[in-house]
Structure formats: structure tokens, C-alpha cells
XYZ file of C-alpha atoms in Angstrom:
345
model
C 152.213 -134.178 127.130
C 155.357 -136.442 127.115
C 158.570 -135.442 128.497
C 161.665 -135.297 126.346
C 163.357 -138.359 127.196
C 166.931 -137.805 129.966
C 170.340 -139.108 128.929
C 169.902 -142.159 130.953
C 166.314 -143.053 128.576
C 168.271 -142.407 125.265
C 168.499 -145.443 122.625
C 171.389 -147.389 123.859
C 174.858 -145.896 122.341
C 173.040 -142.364 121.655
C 174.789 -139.207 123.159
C 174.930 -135.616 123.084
C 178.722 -135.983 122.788
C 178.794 -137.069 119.053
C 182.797 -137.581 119.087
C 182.359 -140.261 121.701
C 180.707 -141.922 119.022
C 182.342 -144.462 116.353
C 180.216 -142.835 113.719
C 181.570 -139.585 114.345
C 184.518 -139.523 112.166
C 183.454 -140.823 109.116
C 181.677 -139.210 106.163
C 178.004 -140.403 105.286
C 177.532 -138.534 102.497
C 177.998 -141.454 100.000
C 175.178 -143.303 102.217
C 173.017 -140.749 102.210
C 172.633 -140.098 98.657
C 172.064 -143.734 98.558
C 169.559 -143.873 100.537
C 167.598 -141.037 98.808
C 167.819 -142.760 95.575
C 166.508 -146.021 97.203
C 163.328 -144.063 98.328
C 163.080 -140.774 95.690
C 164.721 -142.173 92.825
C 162.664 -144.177 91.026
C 160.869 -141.951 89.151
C 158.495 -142.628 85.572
C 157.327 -140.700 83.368
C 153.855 -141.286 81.517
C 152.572 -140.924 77.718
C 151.532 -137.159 78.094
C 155.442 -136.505 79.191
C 154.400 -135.789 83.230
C 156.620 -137.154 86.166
C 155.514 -139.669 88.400
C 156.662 -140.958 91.564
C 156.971 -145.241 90.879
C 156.971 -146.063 94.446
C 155.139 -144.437 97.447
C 158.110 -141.802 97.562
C 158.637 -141.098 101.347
C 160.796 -140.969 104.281
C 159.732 -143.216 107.307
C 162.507 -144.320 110.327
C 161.283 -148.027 109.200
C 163.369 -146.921 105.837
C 165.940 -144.801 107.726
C 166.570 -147.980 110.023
C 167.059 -150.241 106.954
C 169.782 -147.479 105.623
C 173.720 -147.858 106.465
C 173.527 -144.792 108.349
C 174.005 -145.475 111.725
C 170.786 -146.665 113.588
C 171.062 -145.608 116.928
C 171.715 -142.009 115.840
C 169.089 -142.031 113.560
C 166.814 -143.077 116.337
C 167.354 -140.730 118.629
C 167.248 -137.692 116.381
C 164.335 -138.637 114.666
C 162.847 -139.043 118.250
C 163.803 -135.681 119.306
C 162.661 -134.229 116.067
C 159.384 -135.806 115.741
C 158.483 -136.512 119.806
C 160.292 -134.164 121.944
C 158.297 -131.649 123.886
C 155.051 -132.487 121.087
C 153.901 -135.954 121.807
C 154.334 -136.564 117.952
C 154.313 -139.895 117.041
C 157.881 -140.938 115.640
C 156.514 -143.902 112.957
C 155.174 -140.860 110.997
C 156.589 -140.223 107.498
C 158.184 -137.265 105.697
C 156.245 -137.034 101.938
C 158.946 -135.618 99.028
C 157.491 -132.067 98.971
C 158.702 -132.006 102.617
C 162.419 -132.771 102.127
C 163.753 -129.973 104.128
C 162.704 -131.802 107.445
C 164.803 -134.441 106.711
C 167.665 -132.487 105.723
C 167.121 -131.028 109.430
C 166.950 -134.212 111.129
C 170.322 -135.294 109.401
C 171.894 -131.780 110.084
C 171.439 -132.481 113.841
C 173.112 -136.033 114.286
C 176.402 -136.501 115.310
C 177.913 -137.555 111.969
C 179.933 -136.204 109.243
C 177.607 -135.489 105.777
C 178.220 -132.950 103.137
C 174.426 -130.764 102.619
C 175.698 -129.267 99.168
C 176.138 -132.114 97.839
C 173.289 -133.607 99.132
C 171.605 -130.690 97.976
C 172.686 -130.927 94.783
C 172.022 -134.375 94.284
C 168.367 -133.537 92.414
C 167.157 -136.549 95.431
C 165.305 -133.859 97.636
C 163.003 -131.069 97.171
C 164.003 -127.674 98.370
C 162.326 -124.316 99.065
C 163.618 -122.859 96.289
C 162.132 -125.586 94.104
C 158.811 -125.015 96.086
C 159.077 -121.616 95.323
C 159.856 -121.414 91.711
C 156.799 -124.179 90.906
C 154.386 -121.844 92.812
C 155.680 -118.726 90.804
C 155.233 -120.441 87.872
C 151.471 -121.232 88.554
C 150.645 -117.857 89.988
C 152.186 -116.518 86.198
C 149.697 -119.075 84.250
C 146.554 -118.700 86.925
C 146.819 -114.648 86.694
C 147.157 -115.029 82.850
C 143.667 -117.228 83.165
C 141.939 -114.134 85.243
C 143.199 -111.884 82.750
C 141.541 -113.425 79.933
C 138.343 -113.140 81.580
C 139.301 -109.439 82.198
C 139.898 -108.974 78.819
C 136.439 -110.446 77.245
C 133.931 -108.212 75.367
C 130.591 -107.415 77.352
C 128.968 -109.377 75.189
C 131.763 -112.487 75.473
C 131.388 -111.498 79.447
C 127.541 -111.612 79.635
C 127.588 -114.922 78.090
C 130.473 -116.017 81.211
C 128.180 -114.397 83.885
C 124.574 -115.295 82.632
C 124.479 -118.802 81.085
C 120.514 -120.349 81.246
C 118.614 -120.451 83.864
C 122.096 -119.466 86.085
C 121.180 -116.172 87.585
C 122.745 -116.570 90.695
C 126.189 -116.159 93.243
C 126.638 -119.646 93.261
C 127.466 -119.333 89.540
C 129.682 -116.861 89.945
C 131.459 -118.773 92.798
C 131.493 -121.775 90.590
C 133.330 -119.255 87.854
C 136.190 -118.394 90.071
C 136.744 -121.612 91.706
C 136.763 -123.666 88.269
C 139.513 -120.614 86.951
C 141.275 -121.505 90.730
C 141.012 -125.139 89.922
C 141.260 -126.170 86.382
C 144.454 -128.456 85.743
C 147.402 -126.638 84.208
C 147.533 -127.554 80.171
C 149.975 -129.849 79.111
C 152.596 -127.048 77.762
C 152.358 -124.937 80.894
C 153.224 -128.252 82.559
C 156.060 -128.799 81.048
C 157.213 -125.183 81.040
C 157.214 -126.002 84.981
C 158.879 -129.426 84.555
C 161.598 -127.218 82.409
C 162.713 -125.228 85.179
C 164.160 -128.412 87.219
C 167.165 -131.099 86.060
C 166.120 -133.707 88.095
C 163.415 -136.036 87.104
C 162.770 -136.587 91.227
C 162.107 -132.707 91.637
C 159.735 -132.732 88.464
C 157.927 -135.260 89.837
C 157.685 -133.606 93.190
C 156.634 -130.052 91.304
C 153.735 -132.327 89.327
C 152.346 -133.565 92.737
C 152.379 -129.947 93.946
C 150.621 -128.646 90.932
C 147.850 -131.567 90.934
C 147.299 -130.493 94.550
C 146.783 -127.043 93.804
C 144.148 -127.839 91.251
C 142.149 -129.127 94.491
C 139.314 -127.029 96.375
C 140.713 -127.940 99.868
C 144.068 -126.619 98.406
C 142.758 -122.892 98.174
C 140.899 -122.877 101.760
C 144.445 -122.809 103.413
C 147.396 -122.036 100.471
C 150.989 -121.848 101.198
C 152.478 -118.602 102.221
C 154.153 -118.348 98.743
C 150.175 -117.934 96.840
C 148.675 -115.974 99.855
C 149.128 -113.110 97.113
C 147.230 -115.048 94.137
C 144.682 -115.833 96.836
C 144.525 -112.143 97.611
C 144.168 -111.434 93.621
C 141.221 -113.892 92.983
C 139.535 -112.480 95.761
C 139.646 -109.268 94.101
C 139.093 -111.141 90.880
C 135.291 -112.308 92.088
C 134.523 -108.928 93.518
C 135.557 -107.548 89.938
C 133.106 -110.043 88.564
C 130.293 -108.996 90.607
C 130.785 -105.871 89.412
C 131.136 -106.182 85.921
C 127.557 -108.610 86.310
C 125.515 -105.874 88.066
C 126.996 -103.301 85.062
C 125.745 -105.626 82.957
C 121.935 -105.878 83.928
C 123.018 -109.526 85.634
C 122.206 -110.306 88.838
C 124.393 -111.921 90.831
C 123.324 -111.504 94.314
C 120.871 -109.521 95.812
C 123.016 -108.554 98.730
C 125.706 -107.397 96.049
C 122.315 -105.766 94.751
C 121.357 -104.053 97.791
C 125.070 -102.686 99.058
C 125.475 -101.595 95.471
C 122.046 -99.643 95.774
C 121.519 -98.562 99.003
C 118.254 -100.061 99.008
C 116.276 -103.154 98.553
C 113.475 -104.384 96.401
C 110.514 -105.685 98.018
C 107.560 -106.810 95.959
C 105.276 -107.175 98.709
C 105.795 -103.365 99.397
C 105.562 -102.704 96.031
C 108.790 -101.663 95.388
C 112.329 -100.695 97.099
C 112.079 -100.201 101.162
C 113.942 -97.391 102.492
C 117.686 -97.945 103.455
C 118.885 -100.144 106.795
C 119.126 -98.410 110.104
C 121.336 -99.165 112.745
C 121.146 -102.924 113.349
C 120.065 -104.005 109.769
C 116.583 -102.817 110.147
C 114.551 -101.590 107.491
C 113.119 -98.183 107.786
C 109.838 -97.947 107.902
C 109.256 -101.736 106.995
C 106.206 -104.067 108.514
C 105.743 -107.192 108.929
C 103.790 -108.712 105.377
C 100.196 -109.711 105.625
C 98.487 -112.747 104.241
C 97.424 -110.790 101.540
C 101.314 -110.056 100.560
C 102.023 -113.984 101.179
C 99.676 -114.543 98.228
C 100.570 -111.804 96.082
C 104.203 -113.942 96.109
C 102.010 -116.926 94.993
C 100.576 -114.573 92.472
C 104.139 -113.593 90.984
C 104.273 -117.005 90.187
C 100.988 -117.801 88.822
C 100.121 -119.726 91.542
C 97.249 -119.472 94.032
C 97.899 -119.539 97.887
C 98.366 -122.779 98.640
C 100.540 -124.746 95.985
C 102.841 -126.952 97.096
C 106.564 -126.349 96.565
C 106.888 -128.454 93.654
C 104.527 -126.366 92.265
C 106.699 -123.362 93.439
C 109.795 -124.586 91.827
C 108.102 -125.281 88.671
C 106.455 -122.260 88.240
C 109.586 -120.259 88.855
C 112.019 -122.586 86.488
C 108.780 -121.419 83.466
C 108.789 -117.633 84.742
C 112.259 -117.509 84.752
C 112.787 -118.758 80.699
C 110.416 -116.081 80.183
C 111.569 -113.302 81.823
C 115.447 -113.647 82.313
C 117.098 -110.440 80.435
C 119.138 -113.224 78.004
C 115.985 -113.954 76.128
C 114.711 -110.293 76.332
C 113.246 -109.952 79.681
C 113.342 -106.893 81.821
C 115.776 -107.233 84.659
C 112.980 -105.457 87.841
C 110.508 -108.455 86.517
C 113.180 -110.950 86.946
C 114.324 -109.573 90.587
C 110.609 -109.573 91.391
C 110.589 -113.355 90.084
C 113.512 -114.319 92.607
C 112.091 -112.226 95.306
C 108.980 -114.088 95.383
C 110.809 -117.200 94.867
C 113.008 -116.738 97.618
C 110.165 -115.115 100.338
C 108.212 -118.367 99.387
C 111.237 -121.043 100.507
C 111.782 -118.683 103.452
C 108.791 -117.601 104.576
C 106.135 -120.556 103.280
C 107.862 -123.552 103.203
């Protein structure tokens, strides 16, 4: 790791005494708003009324360098800032929704600026701008899970069960399309309405298209850690409702739901798990139980997994409980299915 530079390895002109300085005396302020308009003020906005930035909108020391602020100071406090004690590299850039670093850089250099009115310049995005976008999507994406909380069984069945979808991915699918699925129009702008700067709505309309991303939900910012919490909930709540309503989402859901587990090949449920996951009382299956899977299937020991998956994509039309079927027949249908893909092939 690289050591924070001494005194003596400074940028020439750069010291901890800033009244030594000839910058020291005089107020930047003026220059720094400036130079946040040249970089996070030019701002469009597109047919469907949403704020865009026109340029890549972002704070670099090439930019900072090219400022009237004074260069030497700038220097060395982005240095410390970026490098110091972290072996950061200091040509890295600061992107709009992460405005507040650059308001700490400035706070620690050795000249005169005025952060109010910086702050209230509408040029740089702040926590509480952060925080009121996120509040307003965790009001419309809790208004989305209640919808689906509200449906009918019937409306609900239809959610949980569409053809030939009897499965947890599905239901995985559900919940990360409800995570996922772009903000409409109006609930856009009732975000872009909370802001008077056209720099801070387009900053909140970058943070919103990034929350309508997978890799955005993995790891979400402290301020959604409780909507995460929610849709968690949310699935589990789904999984119920689906095994209430004779669909099955997953047969471990089925099995910690039951106690037990179905197994064709035993003709019927086992006994419960003992103490390490093992099955009470269960054996090994035979070769005669390896084709009494094929034999669920219509299929004679032997057929070859196209055959497998064919067979089970007919049996399944047949027997899934949305065109009448009965749901044990179905469960035997996936057990075999799944024993075969296991087990067999």
C-alpha cells in the first residue's frame, strides 16, 4: 500500500498552512458554481418530459485542473482524498449521484467558498435529494405489491399458475419483474416534481433507471434495505397464498409446509426428516422404481431425455389443476420428472 505523501513530496506551492497561500483570502464561490454548471449544467429533456444528462455529467481532476480554482490546491486535496492511505487511483471520476464527495474534497482545501450557496445552487446532488427519490419509489413499488395483495383468488391463481409455469422460478420471475418494472410516466414525474433544478431531476431519473436493474436489488442503498426487507416478505406471502391455492410452487415450500414429502417410488409421502436431513425409514429405489418413473411418463425404461421432456410437457397439459387436473397427479408428474434429470440422466 502507498504511503501518504510528506510535506517535502507535496505538489509544489501545496501546504497544510492554507494562509501562507495566495489563494487563501479570496472567495471561490463564484468559480465554483461555474465550474459545476460547465460539467452538471447542461441538462435536456426528451419527448416523454424525462431529464437527461447532455454531456457525460462528471467530476474528474482533468476538469477540476481546467477550472479557475486554484490548481495546486486542487491537486493535492484530491490526492489526499482519493490516494492517501488507499492506493486509490486519483484520475478516477466523481458521477452526479455522488456530489457529496466533491463537496468534501472542496470543504478541505485551503480556500474561501460558501457550501450554502453552493448547495443551493440546484448544480449538485445531495443526500436529501437521494433520499426523497428513494422514498418516493419505495411509496409507488409498495403500492405495486399491494395490488397483487389485493387480487381475487381467482385474479391471483391466474398471477401464480399461468401454462405450463408450475414452478419457483415463476414465482421468482413475479417478484423480480414487480422489483424491476420501470416507474410509469406520471409516477416519474411526480418524482421529477419534488426537485427545482433540472440537474437534480436528471440525477433522480438516472437513480430511478438504475433501480429498475437486477444488479441494483442484490446490494440496495441503505435508504431501500426496508423495501428489500418487504419484498422478501412479499415472495414468502406469495408462496403461501400458491400452496392455499392448490399451486405448487416448490416442493421444498411443499415439504416444510407439510412436514413430509411425496415420493412416488414409495408410493406415497415418506416419513418426516431426522436429524441431518435424512428420511425416516427411506431406502435406496430399485430398478424397478427407476422404471415406474419412466412409467409416470408413459415411457418405457430406456427413453432418451428428449423423450423425457416431451412426455412431461404432454402429461403436464393434461394434468395441471388449471385445466382440471388433480394437484397429487401433477406432484407425481414433477416428481418423476425431476428423479429422472437427477437420478437417470
Amino acid at each position: 500500500m502507498k504511503r501518504p505523501a510528506t510535506p517535502s513530496q507535496r505538489p509544489s506551492g501545496a501546504r497544510e498552512a492554507p494562509g501562507a497561500q495566495p489563494w487563501a483570502e479570496k472567495d471561490y464561490t463564484a468559480d465554483v458554481i461555474e465550474f459545476l454548471k460547465e460539467t452538471h449544467g447542461n441538462i435536456r429533456r426528451d419527448g416523454q418530459g424525462d431529464y437527461y444528462y447532455n454531456s457525460v455529467s462528471t467530476i474528474s481532476l482533468h476538469f477540476l485542473l481546467q477550472s479557475k480554482l486554484p490548481a495546486q490546491e486542487v491537486l493535492w486535496r484530491w490526492y489526499l482524498y482519493f490516494d492517501r492511505g488507499r492506493s486509490e487511483s486519483i484520475y478516477r471520476t466523481i458521477p452526479p449521484q455522488d456530489d457529496e464527495q466533491f463537496l468534501a474534497i472542496l470543504a478541505s482545501c485551503g480556500f474561501r467558498w460558501d457550501a450554502e450557496t453552493v448547495r443551493e445552487s440546484g448544480l449538485v446532488f445531495l443526500n436529501q435529494h437521494r433520499a426523497e427519490a428513494h422514498l418516493a419509489m419505495e411509496e409507488f413499488l409498495t403500492m405495486r405489491m399491494d395490488a397483487y395483495r389485493t387480487l381475487s383468488d381467482a385474479e391471483l391463481r391466474a398471477v401464480l399458475s399461468p401454462k405450463l409455469t408450475w414452478s419457483e422460478v415463476h414465482l421468482r420471475k413475479l417478484i423480480r419483474r414487480i422489483q424491476t418494472q420501470p416507474l410509469s410516466p406520471d409516477q416519474r414525474h411526480a418524482v421529477y416534481g419534488l426537485f427545482e433544478s433540472d440537474y437534480v431531476r436528471a440525477t433522480a431519473r438516472h437513480l430511478i433507471d438504475e433501480a429498475a436493474t437486477e444488479g441494483f436489488w442484490k446490494t440496495p442503498p441503505p435508504e431501500l434495505e426496508g423495501l428489500n426487507t418487504q419484498f422478501h416478505s412479499f415472495a414468502r406471502l406469495m408462496g403461501e397464498a400458491s400452496h392455499r391455492l392448490g399451486v405448487y410452487v416448490s416442493r421444498a415450500a411443499f415439504e416444510r409446509m407439510n412436514g413430509q414429502r411425496y415420493r412416488p417410488e414409495f408410493g406415497g409421502f415418506a416419513g418426516q426428516r431426522g436429524a441431518g436431513g435424512q428420511r425416516k425409514g427411506g431406502h435406496r429405489p430399485s430398478t424397478g422404481a427407476v422404471e415406474s418413473q419412466f412409467a409416470v411418463l408413459g415411457l418405457a425404461a430406456g427413453a432418451t431425455l428428449h423423450d423425457v421432456k416431451t412426455a412431461y410437457r404432454e402429461k403436464v397439459k393434461q394434468h395441471h389443476p388449471d385445466q382440471g387436473g388433480k394437484i397429487q397427479e401433477f406432484l407425481r408428474l414433477q416428481e418423476a420428472y425431476e428423479f429422472l434429470l437427477t437420478q437417470v440422466f
